[in-house]
């Protein structure tokens, strides 16, 4: 059964260019905070390129690899979803091995910012994971999420087996169009590799709540997610 059988679909991502006046007001807000985009926000430990290896026991868990714009946003959503045991931010889909954040931001490595979502399939299905994914980012804007522009911010699903591929195609073709009016441009590609992002990117929203990007972009998005899916959130 779908996680949202009786749910009235309303996307949680709003494109301000649909409303000229709101677009003007949004631009004023953006200017008042400087340039509020993922790549331009300072991080508390950005001088460090350390990457701690994942030591979590993932036996019995499934994994989804998803790109929906800045990984800080996507991570913040899935960390609160019941059945998700761990979320890691990183890079997939490129040709450069073990890329650094600034390389990816330049858009020359071919990587997308993604999250690895480790989830318990007895509590939440892969289809349900994808339904949340398509609801909480805009899959109709090519290589762009809001002010974050570039191939590194593309909407993408990296499937790990044929079963995931079939589910991803089904959700993209049958469910996502009921949420969004415009054509879905989400890429569906085979998973090849995942490079965990630098340590300062992990748990970014939780660790940096006062950053302008967190306040203006992530916080309202998470608040809407919590309101819409209150019964699907972790209890603790």
Coordinates of C-alpha atoms in Angstrom, one line a residue:
X1 CA 0.0 0.0 0.0
X2 CA 1.2 3.5 -0.8
X3 CA 2.2 5.7 2.1
X4 CA -0.1 8.4 0.8
X5 CA -3.2 6.4 -0.3
X6 CA -5.6 9.0 1.0
X7 CA -3.3 12.0 0.7
X8 CA -4.2 15.0 -1.4
X9 CA -1.1 15.7 -3.4
X10 CA 0.4 19.2 -3.0
X11 CA 4.0 19.8 -3.7
X12 CA 6.1 21.2 -0.9
X13 CA 8.4 23.0 -3.3
X14 CA 7.1 26.4 -4.6
X15 CA 8.5 28.0 -7.7
X16 CA 8.3 31.8 -7.1
X17 CA 8.6 32.6 -10.8
X18 CA 5.0 31.5 -11.2
X19 CA 3.9 34.6 -9.3
X20 CA 5.6 37.8 -10.5
X21 CA 5.0 39.8 -7.3
X22 CA 6.2 36.9 -5.1
X23 CA 9.2 36.6 -7.3
X24 CA 10.0 40.3 -6.7
X25 CA 9.6 39.9 -3.0
X26 CA 11.7 36.8 -3.0
X27 CA 14.5 38.5 -4.9
X28 CA 14.5 41.3 -2.3
X29 CA 14.8 38.8 0.5
X30 CA 17.6 37.0 -1.4
X31 CA 19.5 40.2 -1.9
X32 CA 19.1 41.2 1.8
X33 CA 20.9 38.0 2.8
X34 CA 23.4 38.1 0.0
X35 CA 23.3 35.2 -2.5
X36 CA 21.3 32.5 -0.8
X37 CA 22.4 29.4 -2.6
X38 CA 23.9 26.1 -1.4
X39 CA 27.4 26.6 -2.9
X40 CA 27.8 30.1 -1.5
X41 CA 27.0 29.4 2.1
X42 CA 30.0 29.1 4.5
X43 CA 30.2 26.0 6.6
X44 CA 31.5 25.8 10.1
X45 CA 34.4 23.5 9.2
X46 CA 34.8 24.1 5.5
X47 CA 38.6 24.3 5.8
X48 CA 38.6 20.6 6.6
X49 CA 38.3 18.1 3.8
X50 CA 38.0 15.1 6.2
X51 CA 35.6 12.4 5.3
X52 CA 34.7 9.9 8.1
X53 CA 33.9 6.4 6.8
X54 CA 30.5 4.9 7.4
X55 CA 30.8 2.4 10.2
X56 CA 27.1 1.7 10.6
X57 CA 25.9 -1.9 10.3
X58 CA 23.6 -1.8 7.3
X59 CA 22.6 -5.5 7.4
X60 CA 18.9 -5.8 6.7
X61 CA 18.6 -2.3 5.4
X62 CA 17.9 -1.1 1.8
X63 CA 19.5 2.0 0.3
X64 CA 18.2 4.7 -2.0
X65 CA 20.5 7.2 -3.7
X66 CA 18.7 10.4 -4.6
X67 CA 19.5 13.8 -5.9
X68 CA 17.1 16.7 -5.5
X69 CA 19.1 19.8 -5.4
X70 CA 21.3 20.8 -2.5
X71 CA 21.9 17.8 -0.4
X72 CA 21.5 19.8 2.8
X73 CA 17.8 20.1 2.0
X74 CA 17.2 16.4 1.0
X75 CA 19.1 15.2 4.0
X76 CA 17.0 17.3 6.4
X77 CA 13.8 15.8 5.0
X78 CA 14.7 12.1 5.1
X79 CA 16.4 12.2 8.5
X80 CA 13.0 12.8 10.0
X81 CA 11.1 10.0 8.2
X82 CA 10.0 6.9 10.1
X83 CA 11.9 3.9 8.9
X84 CA 15.0 5.7 7.7
X85 CA 18.0 4.7 9.8
X86 CA 20.7 6.9 8.3
X87 CA 21.2 9.6 5.7
X88 CA 24.6 10.5 4.2
X89 CA 25.3 13.4 1.9
X90 CA 27.7 12.9 -1.0
X91 CA 28.3 12.8 -4.7
X92 CA 27.3 10.3 -7.5
X93 CA 27.0 10.1 -11.2
X94 CA 30.3 11.7 -12.2
X95 CA 33.6 10.6 -13.7
X96 CA 36.0 12.0 -11.1
X97 CA 37.0 9.7 -8.2
X98 CA 36.6 11.0 -4.7
X99 CA 35.7 14.6 -5.7
X100 CA 35.9 17.5 -3.3
X101 CA 32.9 19.8 -2.7
X102 CA 34.4 22.8 -4.6
X103 CA 35.1 20.6 -7.6
X104 CA 31.5 19.4 -7.7
X105 CA 30.2 23.0 -7.3
X106 CA 32.2 24.0 -10.4
X107 CA 30.0 21.6 -12.4
X108 CA 33.0 19.9 -14.1
X109 CA 33.0 16.5 -12.4
X110 CA 29.6 15.3 -13.7
X111 CA 28.5 14.5 -10.2
X112 CA 25.2 15.3 -8.6
X113 CA 24.8 16.2 -5.0
X114 CA 22.9 13.2 -3.5
X115 CA 22.0 11.5 -0.3
X116 CA 22.3 7.8 0.5
X117 CA 19.1 6.9 2.4
X118 CA 19.4 3.7 4.5
X119 CA 15.9 2.5 5.4
X120 CA 14.2 -0.5 6.9
X121 CA 12.0 -2.0 4.2
X122 CA 9.7 -3.5 6.8
X123 CA 8.8 0.0 8.0
X124 CA 8.8 2.0 4.7
X125 CA 9.0 0.8 1.1
X126 CA 11.2 2.1 -1.7
X127 CA 8.1 3.4 -3.5
X128 CA 7.2 5.4 -0.4
X129 CA 10.7 6.8 -0.2
X130 CA 10.3 8.0 -3.8
X131 CA 6.9 9.5 -3.2
X132 CA 8.4 11.7 -0.5
X133 CA 11.2 12.5 -2.8
X134 CA 9.0 13.7 -5.6
X135 CA 6.8 15.7 -3.3
X136 CA 9.6 17.6 -1.5
X137 CA 11.6 18.9 -4.5
X138 CA 10.8 20.2 -7.9
X139 CA 11.4 17.5 -10.5
X140 CA 10.3 19.7 -13.4
X141 CA 13.2 22.2 -13.5
X142 CA 16.2 20.9 -15.4
X143 CA 19.5 21.2 -13.5
X144 CA 18.0 23.6 -11.0
X145 CA 16.4 23.8 -7.6
X146 CA 15.5 27.4 -6.8
X147 CA 18.6 29.5 -6.7
X148 CA 20.8 26.4 -7.0
X149 CA 21.7 26.1 -10.7
X150 CA 23.9 23.5 -12.4
X151 CA 24.1 19.8 -13.3
X152 CA 25.2 19.1 -9.8
X153 CA 21.7 20.1 -8.6
X154 CA 19.8 17.9 -11.1
X155 CA 16.9 15.7 -10.1
X156 CA 18.1 12.1 -10.3
X157 CA 17.4 8.6 -9.0
X158 CA 20.3 6.2 -9.0
X159 CA 18.8 2.7 -8.9
X160 CA 20.7 -0.2 -7.3
X161 CA 18.9 -3.1 -9.0
X162 CA 16.2 -3.8 -11.6
X163 CA 13.5 -3.8 -9.0
X164 CA 14.4 -0.2 -7.9
X165 CA 14.6 0.8 -11.6
X166 CA 11.0 -0.5 -12.2
X167 CA 9.6 1.3 -9.1
X168 CA 11.4 4.5 -10.0
X169 CA 10.0 4.5 -13.5
X170 CA 6.5 3.7 -12.2
X171 CA 6.6 6.6 -9.7
X172 CA 8.0 9.0 -12.2
X173 CA 5.4 8.1 -14.9
X174 CA 2.3 7.5 -12.8
X175 CA 2.6 9.4 -9.5
X176 CA 4.8 12.4 -10.1
X177 CA 2.6 13.8 -12.9
X178 CA -0.3 13.9 -10.4
X179 CA 1.7 16.2 -8.2
X180 CA 3.2 18.5 -10.9
X181 CA 1.7 20.1 -13.9
X182 CA 4.9 20.4 -15.9
X183 CA 6.9 17.6 -17.5
X184 CA 9.0 15.5 -15.1
X185 CA 12.7 15.8 -16.0
X186 CA 14.1 13.5 -13.3
X187 CA 17.0 11.3 -14.5
X188 CA 16.8 7.6 -13.7
X189 CA 20.3 6.0 -14.0
X190 CA 22.1 3.0 -12.7
X191 CA 24.1 3.4 -9.5
X192 CA 27.8 3.2 -10.0
X193 CA 29.5 4.8 -7.0
X194 CA 28.9 7.1 -4.0
X195 CA 31.5 9.4 -2.5
X196 CA 30.6 10.6 0.9
X197 CA 30.8 14.4 1.2
X198 CA 33.1 16.2 3.7
X199 CA 32.2 15.8 7.3
X200 CA 31.0 19.4 7.6
X201 CA 28.2 18.6 5.2
X202 CA 26.7 15.8 7.3
X203 CA 23.8 16.8 9.5
X204 CA 24.2 20.3 8.1
X205 CA 20.7 21.6 8.9
X206 CA 20.8 20.3 12.4
X207 CA 24.3 21.7 13.0
X208 CA 23.9 25.1 11.3
X209 CA 20.3 26.3 11.9
X210 CA 21.3 29.9 11.8
X211 CA 22.9 29.9 8.4
X212 CA 20.9 32.1 5.9
X213 CA 20.3 29.2 3.6
X214 CA 19.0 27.0 6.4
X215 CA 16.7 29.8 7.6
X216 CA 15.4 30.9 4.2
X217 CA 15.3 27.7 2.2
X218 CA 15.5 24.6 4.4
X219 CA 13.6 25.6 7.5
X220 CA 10.3 26.5 5.6
X221 CA 10.6 23.3 3.5
X222 CA 11.1 21.1 6.6
X223 CA 8.2 22.8 8.4
X224 CA 5.9 22.1 5.5
X225 CA 7.1 18.5 5.4
X226 CA 6.5 18.1 9.1
X227 CA 3.0 19.5 8.8
X228 CA 1.9 17.4 5.8
X229 CA 3.4 14.1 7.0
X230 CA 3.1 14.4 10.7
X231 CA 2.0 10.8 11.2
X232 CA 5.0 9.6 9.2
X233 CA 7.7 11.2 11.3
X234 CA 10.0 9.6 13.8
X235 CA 8.5 9.6 17.2
X236 CA 11.7 10.6 19.1

